[in-house]
Coordinates of C-alpha atoms and ligand atoms in Angstrom, one line a residue:
M1 CA -0.4 0.5 -0.4
Q2 CA 1.2 3.3 -1.1
K3 CA 1.4 6.0 1.6
E4 CA 1.8 10.0 1.5
F5 CA 4.6 10.9 0.7
D6 CA 5.4 14.7 1.0
R7 CA 9.2 15.4 -1.2
P8 CA 9.7 19.0 0.6
F9 CA 8.9 17.9 4.1
V10 CA 11.1 14.6 3.7
Q11 CA 13.5 17.2 2.0
S12 CA 14.0 19.3 5.0
V13 CA 14.4 16.6 7.4
L14 CA 17.3 15.4 6.1
D15 CA 18.9 18.5 5.2
D16 CA 18.6 19.5 8.8
I17 CA 19.9 16.2 10.0
S18 CA 22.8 16.3 7.6
H19 CA 23.8 19.5 9.2
R20 CA 23.4 18.4 12.6
M21 CA 25.7 15.6 12.2
A22 CA 27.9 17.2 10.9
G23 CA 28.4 19.3 14.0
E24 CA 29.2 15.8 16.0
A25 CA 32.4 14.9 17.4
D26 CA 31.3 11.8 18.7
R27 CA 31.3 9.6 15.8
G28 CA 32.6 6.5 16.6
D29 CA 36.0 4.2 15.1
V30 CA 36.4 3.2 11.8
A31 CA 36.9 -0.5 11.0
D32 CA 40.6 -1.0 11.5
Y33 CA 40.5 -4.8 11.2
I34 CA 40.5 -4.1 7.5
P35 CA 43.5 -1.4 6.2
E36 CA 41.8 -0.3 3.4
L37 CA 38.9 0.9 6.0
A38 CA 40.9 2.1 8.7
S39 CA 42.6 5.0 6.4
V40 CA 38.5 6.6 5.0
S41 CA 38.0 10.1 6.6
L42 CA 35.0 10.1 10.0
N43 CA 34.4 13.4 8.5
Q44 CA 31.6 12.0 6.1
F45 CA 27.8 12.2 6.4
G46 CA 24.9 10.8 3.9
I47 CA 21.9 10.3 3.5
A48 CA 19.1 9.2 1.0
V49 CA 15.6 8.1 0.5
A50 CA 14.2 6.5 -2.3
P51 CA 10.7 6.5 -2.3
L52 CA 8.1 4.9 -4.5
D53 CA 8.2 7.4 -7.1
G54 CA 10.0 9.5 -8.7
L55 CA 13.8 10.4 -7.8
P56 CA 15.7 10.3 -4.8
I57 CA 15.8 12.7 -2.4
S58 CA 19.4 12.5 -0.4
A59 CA 21.7 15.1 1.6
G60 CA 25.3 15.4 2.4
D61 CA 28.2 13.3 1.4
A62 CA 25.6 11.1 -0.6
N63 CA 27.1 10.9 -3.9
V64 CA 30.1 9.0 -2.4
A65 CA 30.8 5.8 -2.6
F66 CA 31.7 4.0 0.2
S67 CA 32.7 0.2 0.9
I68 CA 29.2 -1.8 1.2
Q69 CA 30.4 -4.5 3.2
S70 CA 27.9 -6.6 5.0
I71 CA 24.7 -4.8 3.0
S72 CA 25.9 -6.9 0.3
K73 CA 24.2 -9.5 2.6
V74 CA 20.6 -8.4 1.5
F75 CA 21.9 -8.8 -2.0
S76 CA 23.6 -12.2 -2.1
L77 CA 20.4 -13.2 -0.2
V78 CA 18.4 -12.4 -2.8
V79 CA 20.6 -14.4 -5.5
A80 CA 21.4 -17.5 -3.7
L81 CA 17.3 -17.5 -3.2
D82 CA 16.8 -17.1 -6.9
R83 CA 19.1 -19.7 -7.3
V84 CA 17.5 -22.4 -4.9
G85 CA 14.6 -20.7 -3.4
A86 CA 13.8 -22.5 0.2
T87 CA 16.6 -25.2 -0.1
L88 CA 18.7 -22.4 1.1
W89 CA 17.2 -22.5 4.6
R90 CA 19.0 -26.5 5.2
R91 CA 22.2 -24.9 5.4
V92 CA 21.7 -21.6 7.2
G93 CA 19.0 -20.3 10.0
R94 CA 16.9 -18.0 10.3
E95 CA 17.3 -16.9 14.1
P96 CA 19.1 -13.8 15.6
S97 CA 22.6 -15.1 17.2
G98 CA 22.6 -12.4 19.5
D99 CA 26.7 -12.8 19.2
P100 CA 28.9 -10.7 16.8
F101 CA 28.9 -10.8 13.6
N102 CA 32.1 -12.5 12.6
S103 CA 31.5 -14.7 15.8
I104 CA 32.2 -18.9 15.7
V105 CA 31.2 -20.2 18.8
Q106 CA 27.6 -21.1 18.2
L107 CA 29.2 -22.9 15.0
E108 CA 30.4 -25.9 17.0
F109 CA 27.3 -26.1 19.2
E110 CA 25.3 -26.1 16.2
R111 CA 27.3 -28.6 13.7
G112 CA 28.5 -25.9 11.4
K113 CA 25.1 -24.9 10.1
P114 CA 25.3 -20.5 10.8
R115 CA 22.5 -19.1 12.7
N116 CA 21.5 -16.5 9.9
P117 CA 22.5 -15.3 6.4
F118 CA 23.4 -12.2 7.6
I119 CA 26.4 -12.7 10.3
N120 CA 29.4 -13.6 8.6
A121 CA 29.6 -17.5 8.4
G122 CA 26.0 -17.8 7.1
A123 CA 26.8 -15.1 4.4
L124 CA 29.8 -17.3 3.4
V125 CA 27.3 -20.3 3.3
V126 CA 25.1 -18.2 0.7
S127 CA 28.4 -17.1 -1.4
D128 CA 29.1 -20.9 -1.3
V129 CA 25.7 -21.8 -2.6
I130 CA 25.9 -18.9 -5.3
L131 CA 28.9 -20.3 -6.5
Q132 CA 27.5 -24.5 -6.9
E133 CA 24.4 -22.8 -8.9
E134 CA 26.7 -20.6 -11.3
E135 CA 26.5 -22.5 -14.3
A136 CA 29.4 -21.1 -16.4
K137 CA 30.9 -18.6 -14.3
S138 CA 29.6 -15.2 -15.3
E139 CA 32.1 -12.4 -16.2
E140 CA 30.9 -10.4 -13.6
H141 CA 30.1 -11.3 -9.8
P142 CA 26.5 -12.2 -9.6
V143 CA 25.9 -10.0 -6.3
L144 CA 27.0 -7.1 -8.6
E145 CA 25.5 -8.1 -11.1
L146 CA 22.4 -7.5 -9.2
C147 CA 23.2 -4.1 -7.3
R148 CA 24.0 -2.9 -10.8
T149 CA 20.4 -3.8 -12.2
L150 CA 18.5 -2.6 -9.1
A151 CA 20.3 0.6 -8.7
N152 CA 19.8 1.1 -12.1
D153 CA 23.4 2.3 -12.6
P154 CA 26.2 -0.3 -14.9
T155 CA 29.1 2.1 -12.9
I156 CA 28.8 0.6 -9.4
E157 CA 32.3 -1.0 -9.2
I158 CA 34.1 -3.0 -6.4
D159 CA 37.0 -1.4 -5.0
E160 CA 39.7 -3.9 -6.2
A161 CA 42.0 -1.9 -3.2
V162 CA 39.5 -2.8 -0.4
F163 CA 39.1 -6.5 -2.0
A164 CA 42.7 -7.2 -2.0
S165 CA 43.1 -5.6 1.9
E166 CA 40.1 -8.5 3.1
M167 CA 42.1 -10.9 1.1
S168 CA 45.3 -10.1 3.4
T169 CA 43.2 -10.4 6.6
G170 CA 40.5 -12.2 6.3
D171 CA 41.7 -15.1 8.4
R172 CA 38.5 -15.1 11.0
N173 CA 36.3 -15.3 7.9
R174 CA 38.9 -18.3 6.8
A175 CA 38.7 -19.4 10.3
L176 CA 34.9 -19.6 9.9
A177 CA 34.3 -21.1 6.6
Y178 CA 36.6 -24.9 7.2
F179 CA 35.0 -24.7 10.2
M180 CA 31.7 -25.4 8.2
L181 CA 33.8 -27.2 5.7
A182 CA 34.7 -29.9 8.4
E183 CA 30.7 -30.1 8.7
G184 CA 29.8 -30.6 5.2
N185 CA 28.4 -27.1 4.7
I186 CA 31.6 -26.0 2.7
E187 CA 31.3 -27.3 -1.1
S188 CA 33.1 -24.9 -3.7
G189 CA 36.1 -24.7 -1.4
V190 CA 37.4 -22.6 1.6
K191 CA 39.3 -20.4 -1.8
A192 CA 36.6 -19.6 -4.0
T193 CA 34.1 -19.3 -1.3
I194 CA 35.9 -16.5 0.4
E195 CA 37.2 -14.7 -2.5
S196 CA 33.5 -14.1 -3.8
Y197 CA 32.4 -13.0 -0.5
F198 CA 35.2 -10.7 0.0
R199 CA 34.6 -9.5 -3.9
Q200 CA 31.1 -8.9 -3.1
C201 CA 31.9 -7.1 0.7
S202 CA 34.3 -4.9 -1.3
I203 CA 31.0 -3.1 -4.3
E204 CA 31.3 0.2 -3.9
M205 CA 27.6 2.3 -3.9
S206 CA 26.7 5.5 -2.3
C207 CA 23.6 6.0 0.0
V208 CA 21.8 7.4 -3.2
Q209 CA 22.7 3.9 -4.8
L210 CA 21.9 1.4 -2.3
A211 CA 18.3 3.4 -1.2
T212 CA 17.6 3.1 -5.0
A213 CA 19.1 -0.6 -5.2
T214 CA 16.9 -1.6 -1.8
R215 CA 13.1 0.4 -2.6
F216 CA 12.2 -3.3 -3.4
L217 CA 11.7 -4.5 -0.2
A218 CA 9.7 -1.3 0.8
F219 CA 7.2 -2.0 -1.8
A220 CA 6.7 -5.5 -1.1
G221 CA 9.2 -7.3 -4.1
N222 CA 9.7 -5.5 -8.1
Q223 CA 7.3 -6.6 -10.6
E224 CA 10.3 -5.8 -13.5
L225 CA 12.1 -7.9 -11.7
K226 CA 9.2 -10.9 -10.4
E227 CA 10.8 -12.9 -13.4
D228 CA 14.5 -12.2 -13.2
W229 CA 15.3 -12.5 -10.3
K230 CA 12.1 -13.6 -8.4
L231 CA 11.3 -10.6 -6.1
T232 CA 8.1 -11.6 -4.5
P233 CA 6.1 -9.8 -2.2
E234 CA 6.4 -12.9 -0.1
R235 CA 10.4 -13.0 -0.4
A236 CA 10.7 -9.8 0.1
R237 CA 8.9 -9.6 3.5
R238 CA 11.0 -12.5 4.7
I239 CA 13.9 -10.7 3.8
N240 CA 12.5 -7.6 5.7
A241 CA 11.8 -9.7 8.8
L242 CA 15.5 -11.2 8.3
M243 CA 16.7 -7.7 8.8
M244 CA 14.3 -6.5 11.6
T245 CA 15.4 -9.5 13.8
C246 CA 19.0 -10.0 12.4
G247 CA 20.3 -7.2 10.5
C248 CA 22.6 -5.7 12.7
Y249 CA 23.8 -8.2 14.7
D250 CA 23.6 -8.8 18.3
A251 CA 22.3 -4.9 18.1
S252 CA 19.5 -5.8 16.5
G253 CA 17.3 -5.7 19.3
E254 CA 18.0 -1.9 20.4
V255 CA 18.3 -0.6 16.5
A256 CA 14.3 -2.4 16.4
F257 CA 13.6 -0.4 19.6
R258 CA 14.8 2.6 18.4
V259 CA 14.8 3.2 14.7
G260 CA 11.6 0.5 14.2
L261 CA 12.3 -0.2 10.8
P262 CA 14.0 -3.5 9.3
C263 CA 18.0 -2.4 8.9
K264 CA 21.7 -3.9 7.2
S265 CA 24.2 -2.5 8.8
G266 CA 28.0 -2.8 6.9
V267 CA 31.4 -2.4 8.7
G268 CA 31.8 0.4 6.0
G269 CA 29.5 2.4 8.1
G270 CA 26.6 2.3 5.6
V271 CA 23.1 1.3 7.0
V272 CA 20.1 0.8 5.4
A273 CA 16.4 0.4 6.6
S274 CA 13.3 0.0 4.4
V275 CA 9.8 1.5 5.1
P276 CA 7.5 -0.2 3.5
G277 CA 5.0 0.6 1.6
I278 CA 6.4 4.2 1.4
G279 CA 10.4 3.3 0.1
S280 CA 14.0 3.0 1.3
I281 CA 17.0 4.8 3.0
A282 CA 20.6 4.7 3.0
A283 CA 22.5 6.3 5.5
W284 CA 26.5 6.5 5.9
C285 CA 29.3 7.7 8.1
P286 CA 32.1 5.6 8.4
G287 CA 32.5 5.6 12.7
L288 CA 31.3 2.6 14.1
D289 CA 30.5 1.3 17.5
K290 CA 31.8 -1.4 19.5
K291 CA 29.1 -3.6 17.2
G292 CA 30.3 -2.4 14.0
N293 CA 27.6 -0.3 13.4
S294 CA 27.4 3.3 12.4
V295 CA 27.0 5.6 15.2
L296 CA 26.0 8.5 13.3
A297 CA 23.9 6.6 10.5
M298 CA 22.1 4.7 13.3
R299 CA 21.5 8.1 14.8
A300 CA 20.2 9.8 11.6
L301 CA 17.9 6.7 10.6
E302 CA 16.1 7.1 14.7
E303 CA 15.5 11.0 14.1
V304 CA 14.2 10.7 10.3
A305 CA 11.8 7.9 11.3
R306 CA 10.9 9.4 14.7
E307 CA 10.3 12.8 12.5
L308 CA 8.6 11.5 9.4
K309 CA 6.3 9.0 11.9
W310 CA 7.8 5.7 9.4
S311 CA 8.0 2.8 11.3
V312 CA 6.3 -1.1 11.5
F313 CA 5.8 -1.0 14.7
Ligands
LIG401 O1 33.5 -10.3 6.7 C1 33.8 -9.0 7.5 O2 34.2 -8.7 8.4 C2 34.0 -7.8 6.5 N1 33.8 -7.7 5.2 C3 32.1 -8.0 6.5 C4 31.8 -7.4 8.1 C5 30.5 -6.4 7.9 O3 30.2 -5.5 7.6 C6 29.7 -6.4 9.5 N2 29.0 -5.3 9.9 N3 28.6 -4.5 10.4

């Protein structure tokens, strides 16, 4: 159902928030476990809303591209579900983990089946599923291809320097993959799975591109892409449910409480939030809190939701 959308009012709210965020001193810390992300300036903030109809509305550094990191897990989930449908859930669960995004502890108790597709272990299984289902190796990474299609922007690319940086420091992810290999839940090998996963994490997009690309969540699917990517209303609803319960890791409950919208974060400092029936929001500031979520992007989403009275509750 389409709800009323007052463009000038939304623009004034975004401008005001962007202005206030520019003056914030407490911005968190960049993700220095990926060296290439450690050099990104903290003094950037962008926000964009992509409504049901019309062009995106934005403020601040909304056209600056950044590393989408774990936000890519929304897109890889779409690709894997397109390829194998509900059989995916035999290999990955749908429960929040309550643990950090890169935690390994539950994997041993639960015999190599990750709790959900948004923690690193779950996203690695999703990458493996996609690799297994790629008949002929396509030229582009299927997640990159989907991002370009959804954002209607062929200029979106993988940041090779971020990819190389993750490859050189990603042993924790390798440990997760090896553990799941030992439990029979990785089938394409650790090397190929890790490479494919780091490639999708290294995709660069701006807030405007991300908000546009995630609009299908807010509009209960995408008529045009129903055939190509099976972006049906049911699928969009279920991805929203997973974002609400698992999209911000062990902070998902707090984000539901504060923002009240299905969100997905990434350690590049981006967060997307879908507003069913209205549109999609993307906010970005590279500084993170202890749980790996952007301090100012999350605060901005909380303020947008409050001022525009957007909530799923
Ligand atoms: O695998 C990693 O650790 C990163 N490439 C992605 C982690 C991430 O974005 C978690 N999100 N908050």
